[in-house]
């Protein structure tokens, strides 16, 4: 029997509302599958914690988290605390200290999702570099407050860092039976860093003869996302390009309520962290109407990472079943169901699917 230890950080706003549903799903799987056990530890590190303690989490928080197999994260953000504090004092330290250099975002159009791509097969993954690139704090400003004022923001692209993210992307393609990896570049204009990016990606591509590498300029690729998303398999991108493409990807498959993500430390030296793409949604927080699918799907990605793809597949099939039936829909999908309605519909579907599976075996 496997026993996984999961640290749960619900966070702010709708975070706790959707995390609750995801944890209920995991608890149900535990009950239905005796070979799988989870131990949860919840941490109340959020904006409220900051207002009381003057920091987002305790000094030894990362040492504490290090002992867990994975982190299930909700969302953070509260108008009483500046956004750069919540992000840079909670999410970033976890991503950086735990060397979660991959941000994996599946872009999959589930059956039953309303929108202009309904009926199309869109199923690809964005592999975003999560540790270096454009999001570095190297740089500075000169002559502040004068007309001569200038700012320099350095992009850090390393051969090692790029090869690691490229290797993950090719490996992901190979494991998932995908035939292409599409690299987002701009080496025609950004001639130093992006040329190194191109070279490093190409070098890794040679190790994977069965997977074809195609390289697109980021502007053309943005259009490609909208015009021909069904042709994409795996997209590999730098930190900034991957960030922007991820929101575009989310938009074409139903929006933020349906978009999960994984911050991965592929070597497993540290815990990886699983969180929806969305934030704390203060406009709907407390109303009980947030769509919990992004969070539940993030929990499924966690199970896949922990080696239980079978259970992750059951969760995804259950989500799809509920969407296809169209009876339970949260307001972002055009319905009037609550977060809890959606959570229990998905759990019912899981129960049903596992019973059918049992019946077949
Ligand atoms: P947001 O993702 O919280 O909300 C954007 C829009 O999408 C809102 O209208 C919201 O109601 C809707 N939405 C988001 N998730 C939804 C769900 N599950 N179901 C239904 N509707 C949903 O982004 P926004 O408004 O830019 O940021 C709000 C706060 O969240 C800010 O403080 C921001 O810093 C923080 N944030 C935190 C993130 C994180 O914890 N990783 C990521 C993004 C933003
Ligand atoms: Mg973003």
mmCIF file of N, CA and C and ligand atoms in Angstrom, residues 10-12 14 18 47 73-79 81-84 86-87 90-91 95 105 247 255-259 261 263 273 275-285 289-295 330-333 339, ligand 1:
data_model
loop_
_atom_site.group_PDB
_atom_site.id
_atom_site.type_symbol
_atom_site.label_atom_id
_atom_site.label_comp_id
_atom_site.label_asym_id
_atom_site.label_seq_id
_atom_site.Cartn_x
_atom_site.Cartn_y
_atom_site.Cartn_z
ATOM 1 N N UNK A 10 -4.600 26.151 1.369
ATOM 2 C CA UNK A 10 -5.781 26.669 0.664
ATOM 3 C C UNK A 10 -5.643 28.130 0.226
ATOM 4 N N UNK A 11 -4.993 28.974 1.062
ATOM 5 C CA UNK A 11 -4.747 30.366 0.661
ATOM 6 C C UNK A 11 -5.911 31.300 0.928
ATOM 7 N N UNK A 12 -6.196 32.173 -0.039
ATOM 8 C CA UNK A 12 -7.184 33.249 0.123
ATOM 9 C C UNK A 12 -8.375 33.081 -0.818
ATOM 10 N N UNK A 14 -11.313 32.360 -3.090
ATOM 11 C CA UNK A 14 -11.955 31.092 -3.453
ATOM 12 C C UNK A 14 -11.036 29.894 -3.209
ATOM 13 N N UNK A 18 -12.434 25.965 -3.188
ATOM 14 C CA UNK A 18 -12.200 24.935 -4.212
ATOM 15 C C UNK A 18 -11.279 23.821 -3.705
ATOM 16 N N UNK A 47 -3.168 35.611 3.462
ATOM 17 C CA UNK A 47 -3.105 37.041 3.762
ATOM 18 C C UNK A 47 -3.516 37.329 5.205
ATOM 19 N N UNK A 73 -1.992 23.410 -3.633
ATOM 20 C CA UNK A 73 -2.098 24.839 -3.352
ATOM 21 C C UNK A 73 -3.373 25.394 -3.973
ATOM 22 N N UNK A 74 -4.060 26.294 -3.250
ATOM 23 C CA UNK A 74 -5.271 26.921 -3.801
ATOM 24 C C UNK A 74 -4.891 28.167 -4.585
ATOM 25 N N UNK A 75 -5.097 29.313 -3.974
ATOM 26 C CA UNK A 75 -4.716 30.574 -4.618
ATOM 27 C C UNK A 75 -4.489 31.591 -3.516
ATOM 28 N N UNK A 76 -3.756 32.612 -3.857
ATOM 29 C CA UNK A 76 -3.420 33.618 -2.865
ATOM 30 C C UNK A 76 -3.690 35.001 -3.452
ATOM 31 N N UNK A 77 -4.044 35.942 -2.623
ATOM 32 C CA UNK A 77 -4.303 37.314 -3.095
ATOM 33 C C UNK A 77 -5.473 37.913 -2.328
ATOM 34 N N UNK A 78 -5.226 39.087 -1.741
ATOM 35 C CA UNK A 78 -6.233 39.742 -0.908
ATOM 36 C C UNK A 78 -5.928 41.234 -0.991
ATOM 37 N N UNK A 79 -6.971 42.032 -1.175
ATOM 38 C CA UNK A 79 -6.684 43.445 -1.434
ATOM 39 C C UNK A 79 -6.060 44.174 -0.234
ATOM 40 N N UNK A 81 -3.419 43.162 1.248
ATOM 41 C CA UNK A 81 -1.971 42.905 1.198
ATOM 42 C C UNK A 81 -1.512 43.087 -0.255
ATOM 43 N N UNK A 82 -0.402 43.831 -0.475
ATOM 44 C CA UNK A 82 0.037 44.009 -1.873
ATOM 45 C C UNK A 82 0.307 42.662 -2.566
ATOM 46 N N UNK A 83 -0.099 42.571 -3.845
ATOM 47 C CA UNK A 83 0.054 41.313 -4.593
ATOM 48 C C UNK A 83 1.511 40.852 -4.687
ATOM 49 N N UNK A 84 2.455 41.806 -4.781
ATOM 50 C CA UNK A 84 3.849 41.354 -4.897
ATOM 51 C C UNK A 84 4.332 40.720 -3.581
ATOM 52 N N UNK A 86 2.270 38.857 -1.488
ATOM 53 C CA UNK A 86 1.708 37.499 -1.415
ATOM 54 C C UNK A 86 2.434 36.561 -2.387
ATOM 55 N N UNK A 87 2.723 37.061 -3.580
ATOM 56 C CA UNK A 87 3.369 36.203 -4.582
ATOM 57 C C UNK A 87 4.833 35.931 -4.221
ATOM 58 N N UNK A 90 5.324 33.910 -0.753
ATOM 59 C CA UNK A 90 4.730 32.577 -0.546
ATOM 60 C C UNK A 90 4.952 31.656 -1.749
ATOM 61 N N UNK A 91 4.427 32.052 -2.906
ATOM 62 C CA UNK A 91 4.512 31.136 -4.057
ATOM 63 C C UNK A 91 5.946 31.027 -4.577
ATOM 64 N N UNK A 95 8.404 27.744 -5.211
ATOM 65 C CA UNK A 95 8.826 27.322 -6.560
ATOM 66 C C UNK A 95 10.350 27.309 -6.691
ATOM 67 N N UNK A 105 1.273 22.886 -17.998
ATOM 68 C CA UNK A 105 -0.133 23.272 -18.085
ATOM 69 C C UNK A 105 -0.816 22.546 -19.239
ATOM 70 N N UNK A 247 -2.224 31.541 -20.582
ATOM 71 C CA UNK A 247 -3.535 32.175 -20.439
ATOM 72 C C UNK A 247 -4.318 32.078 -21.736
ATOM 73 N N UNK A 255 -11.641 28.556 -20.138
ATOM 74 C CA UNK A 255 -11.393 29.590 -19.137
ATOM 75 C C UNK A 255 -10.723 29.104 -17.873
ATOM 76 N N UNK A 256 -10.559 30.042 -16.948
ATOM 77 C CA UNK A 256 -9.747 29.793 -15.751
ATOM 78 C C UNK A 256 -10.343 28.744 -14.816
ATOM 79 N N UNK A 257 -11.652 28.617 -14.806
ATOM 80 C CA UNK A 257 -12.277 27.638 -13.925
ATOM 81 C C UNK A 257 -11.956 26.209 -14.319
ATOM 82 N N UNK A 258 -11.339 26.037 -15.494
ATOM 83 C CA UNK A 258 -11.049 24.700 -16.025
ATOM 84 C C UNK A 258 -9.565 24.480 -16.287
ATOM 85 N N UNK A 259 -8.697 25.340 -15.704
ATOM 86 C CA UNK A 259 -7.270 25.257 -16.080
ATOM 87 C C UNK A 259 -6.347 24.920 -14.906
ATOM 88 N N UNK A 261 -2.589 23.423 -13.172
ATOM 89 C CA UNK A 261 -1.162 23.491 -13.457
ATOM 90 C C UNK A 261 -0.352 22.732 -12.418
ATOM 91 N N UNK A 263 3.645 22.680 -10.812
ATOM 92 C CA UNK A 263 5.022 23.179 -10.703
ATOM 93 C C UNK A 263 5.865 21.985 -10.302
ATOM 94 N N UNK A 273 4.456 21.151 -6.644
ATOM 95 C CA UNK A 273 3.263 21.868 -6.152
ATOM 96 C C UNK A 273 2.203 21.962 -7.255
ATOM 97 N N UNK A 275 -1.498 23.506 -8.485
ATOM 98 C CA UNK A 275 -2.403 24.639 -8.235
ATOM 99 C C UNK A 275 -3.156 25.004 -9.505
ATOM 100 N N UNK A 276 -4.377 25.525 -9.352
ATOM 101 C CA UNK A 276 -5.071 25.994 -10.548
ATOM 102 C C UNK A 276 -4.353 27.225 -11.111
ATOM 103 N N UNK A 277 -4.602 27.525 -12.384
ATOM 104 C CA UNK A 277 -3.986 28.711 -12.989
ATOM 105 C C UNK A 277 -4.599 29.984 -12.393
ATOM 106 N N UNK A 278 -5.857 29.891 -11.983
ATOM 107 C CA UNK A 278 -6.536 31.111 -11.518
ATOM 108 C C UNK A 278 -6.044 31.602 -10.164
ATOM 109 N N UNK A 279 -6.451 32.824 -9.827
ATOM 110 C CA UNK A 279 -6.099 33.417 -8.545
ATOM 111 C C UNK A 279 -7.240 33.288 -7.546
ATOM 112 N N UNK A 280 -7.284 34.206 -6.584
ATOM 113 C CA UNK A 280 -8.226 34.090 -5.462
ATOM 114 C C UNK A 280 -9.621 34.623 -5.793
ATOM 115 N N UNK A 281 -9.791 35.159 -6.998
ATOM 116 C CA UNK A 281 -11.097 35.626 -7.496
ATOM 117 C C UNK A 281 -11.909 36.389 -6.449
ATOM 118 N N UNK A 282 -11.408 37.533 -5.971
ATOM 119 C CA UNK A 282 -12.125 38.269 -4.906
ATOM 120 C C UNK A 282 -13.546 38.655 -5.313
ATOM 121 N N UNK A 283 -13.805 38.798 -6.607
ATOM 122 C CA UNK A 283 -15.157 39.200 -7.045
ATOM 123 C C UNK A 283 -16.223 38.154 -6.754
ATOM 124 N N UNK A 284 -15.836 36.898 -6.642
ATOM 125 C CA UNK A 284 -16.840 35.861 -6.354
ATOM 126 C C UNK A 284 -16.566 35.122 -5.048
ATOM 127 N N UNK A 285 -15.480 35.489 -4.355
ATOM 128 C CA UNK A 285 -15.106 34.787 -3.110
ATOM 129 C C UNK A 285 -16.219 34.909 -2.078
ATOM 130 N N UNK A 289 -19.661 30.004 -5.422
ATOM 131 C CA UNK A 289 -20.013 29.706 -6.818
ATOM 132 C C UNK A 289 -18.791 29.492 -7.717
ATOM 133 N N UNK A 290 -17.612 29.452 -7.118
ATOM 134 C CA UNK A 290 -16.400 29.230 -7.937
ATOM 135 C C UNK A 290 -16.441 27.829 -8.529
ATOM 136 N N UNK A 291 -15.908 27.703 -9.713
ATOM 137 C CA UNK A 291 -15.813 26.391 -10.348
ATOM 138 C C UNK A 291 -14.616 25.634 -9.747
ATOM 139 N N UNK A 292 -14.848 24.484 -9.112
ATOM 140 C CA UNK A 292 -13.729 23.767 -8.475
ATOM 141 C C UNK A 292 -12.960 22.859 -9.431
ATOM 142 N N UNK A 293 -13.354 22.838 -10.728
ATOM 143 C CA UNK A 293 -12.741 21.863 -11.644
ATOM 144 C C UNK A 293 -11.230 22.083 -11.793
ATOM 145 N N UNK A 294 -10.793 23.337 -11.936
ATOM 146 C CA UNK A 294 -9.352 23.598 -12.102
ATOM 147 C C UNK A 294 -8.567 23.033 -10.916
ATOM 148 N N UNK A 295 -9.133 23.182 -9.717
ATOM 149 C CA UNK A 295 -8.447 22.693 -8.519
ATOM 150 C C UNK A 295 -8.478 21.166 -8.453
ATOM 151 N N UNK A 330 -21.477 25.513 -13.007
ATOM 152 C CA UNK A 330 -21.260 26.734 -12.227
ATOM 153 C C UNK A 330 -21.473 27.951 -13.148
ATOM 154 N N UNK A 331 -21.654 29.158 -12.558
ATOM 155 C CA UNK A 331 -21.966 30.328 -13.385
ATOM 156 C C UNK A 331 -20.954 30.627 -14.498
ATOM 157 N N UNK A 332 -19.664 30.317 -14.279
ATOM 158 C CA UNK A 332 -18.673 30.582 -15.353
ATOM 159 C C UNK A 332 -18.953 29.727 -16.581
ATOM 160 N N UNK A 333 -19.715 28.624 -16.410
ATOM 161 C CA UNK A 333 -20.065 27.761 -17.542
ATOM 162 C C UNK A 333 -21.512 27.997 -17.975
ATOM 163 N N UNK A 339 -20.289 25.666 -5.957
ATOM 164 C CA UNK A 339 -19.013 24.939 -5.886
ATOM 165 C C UNK A 339 -19.252 23.537 -5.320
HETATM 166 P P1 LIG B 1 -8.330 35.593 -10.875
HETATM 167 O O1 LIG B 1 -7.871 34.376 -11.569
HETATM 168 O O2 LIG B 1 -8.462 35.511 -9.403
HETATM 169 O O3 LIG B 1 -9.767 36.048 -11.459
HETATM 170 C C1 LIG B 1 -9.969 36.444 -12.820
HETATM 171 C C2 LIG B 1 -11.445 36.272 -13.207
HETATM 172 O O4 LIG B 1 -11.729 34.878 -13.372
HETATM 173 C C3 LIG B 1 -12.401 36.763 -12.133
HETATM 174 O O5 LIG B 1 -13.520 37.367 -12.737
HETATM 175 C C4 LIG B 1 -12.805 35.513 -11.397
HETATM 176 O O6 LIG B 1 -14.078 35.576 -10.807
HETATM 177 C C5 LIG B 1 -12.748 34.453 -12.500
HETATM 178 N N1 LIG B 1 -12.381 33.151 -11.945
HETATM 179 C C6 LIG B 1 -11.152 32.752 -11.523
HETATM 180 N N2 LIG B 1 -11.193 31.509 -11.068
HETATM 181 C C7 LIG B 1 -12.463 31.096 -11.185
HETATM 182 C C8 LIG B 1 -13.133 29.878 -10.848
HETATM 183 N N3 LIG B 1 -12.493 28.827 -10.309
HETATM 184 N N4 LIG B 1 -14.451 29.809 -11.102
HETATM 185 C C9 LIG B 1 -15.112 30.825 -11.656
HETATM 186 N N5 LIG B 1 -14.546 32.003 -11.996
HETATM 187 C C10 LIG B 1 -13.219 32.126 -11.743
HETATM 188 O O7 LIG B 1 -7.333 36.766 -11.284
HETATM 189 P P2 LIG B 1 -7.268 38.291 -10.814
HETATM 190 O O8 LIG B 1 -8.632 38.825 -10.594
HETATM 191 O O9 LIG B 1 -6.365 38.934 -11.763
HETATM 192 O O10 LIG B 1 -6.513 38.254 -9.409
HETATM 193 C C11 LIG B 1 -7.170 38.189 -8.144
HETATM 194 C C12 LIG B 1 -6.124 37.946 -7.075
HETATM 195 O O11 LIG B 1 -5.532 36.668 -7.266
HETATM 196 C C13 LIG B 1 -4.988 38.957 -7.094
HETATM 197 O O12 LIG B 1 -4.668 39.270 -5.762
HETATM 198 C C14 LIG B 1 -3.843 38.216 -7.761
HETATM 199 O O13 LIG B 1 -2.578 38.648 -7.363
HETATM 200 C C15 LIG B 1 -4.102 36.800 -7.293
HETATM 201 N N6 LIG B 1 -3.553 35.752 -8.167
HETATM 202 C C16 LIG B 1 -2.984 34.689 -7.539
HETATM 203 C C17 LIG B 1 -2.513 33.611 -8.267
HETATM 204 C C18 LIG B 1 -1.983 32.447 -7.512
HETATM 205 O O14 LIG B 1 -2.264 32.287 -6.343
HETATM 206 N N7 LIG B 1 -1.212 31.582 -8.145
HETATM 207 C C19 LIG B 1 -2.568 33.603 -9.721
HETATM 208 C C20 LIG B 1 -3.252 34.741 -10.293
HETATM 209 C C21 LIG B 1 -3.699 35.783 -9.524
#
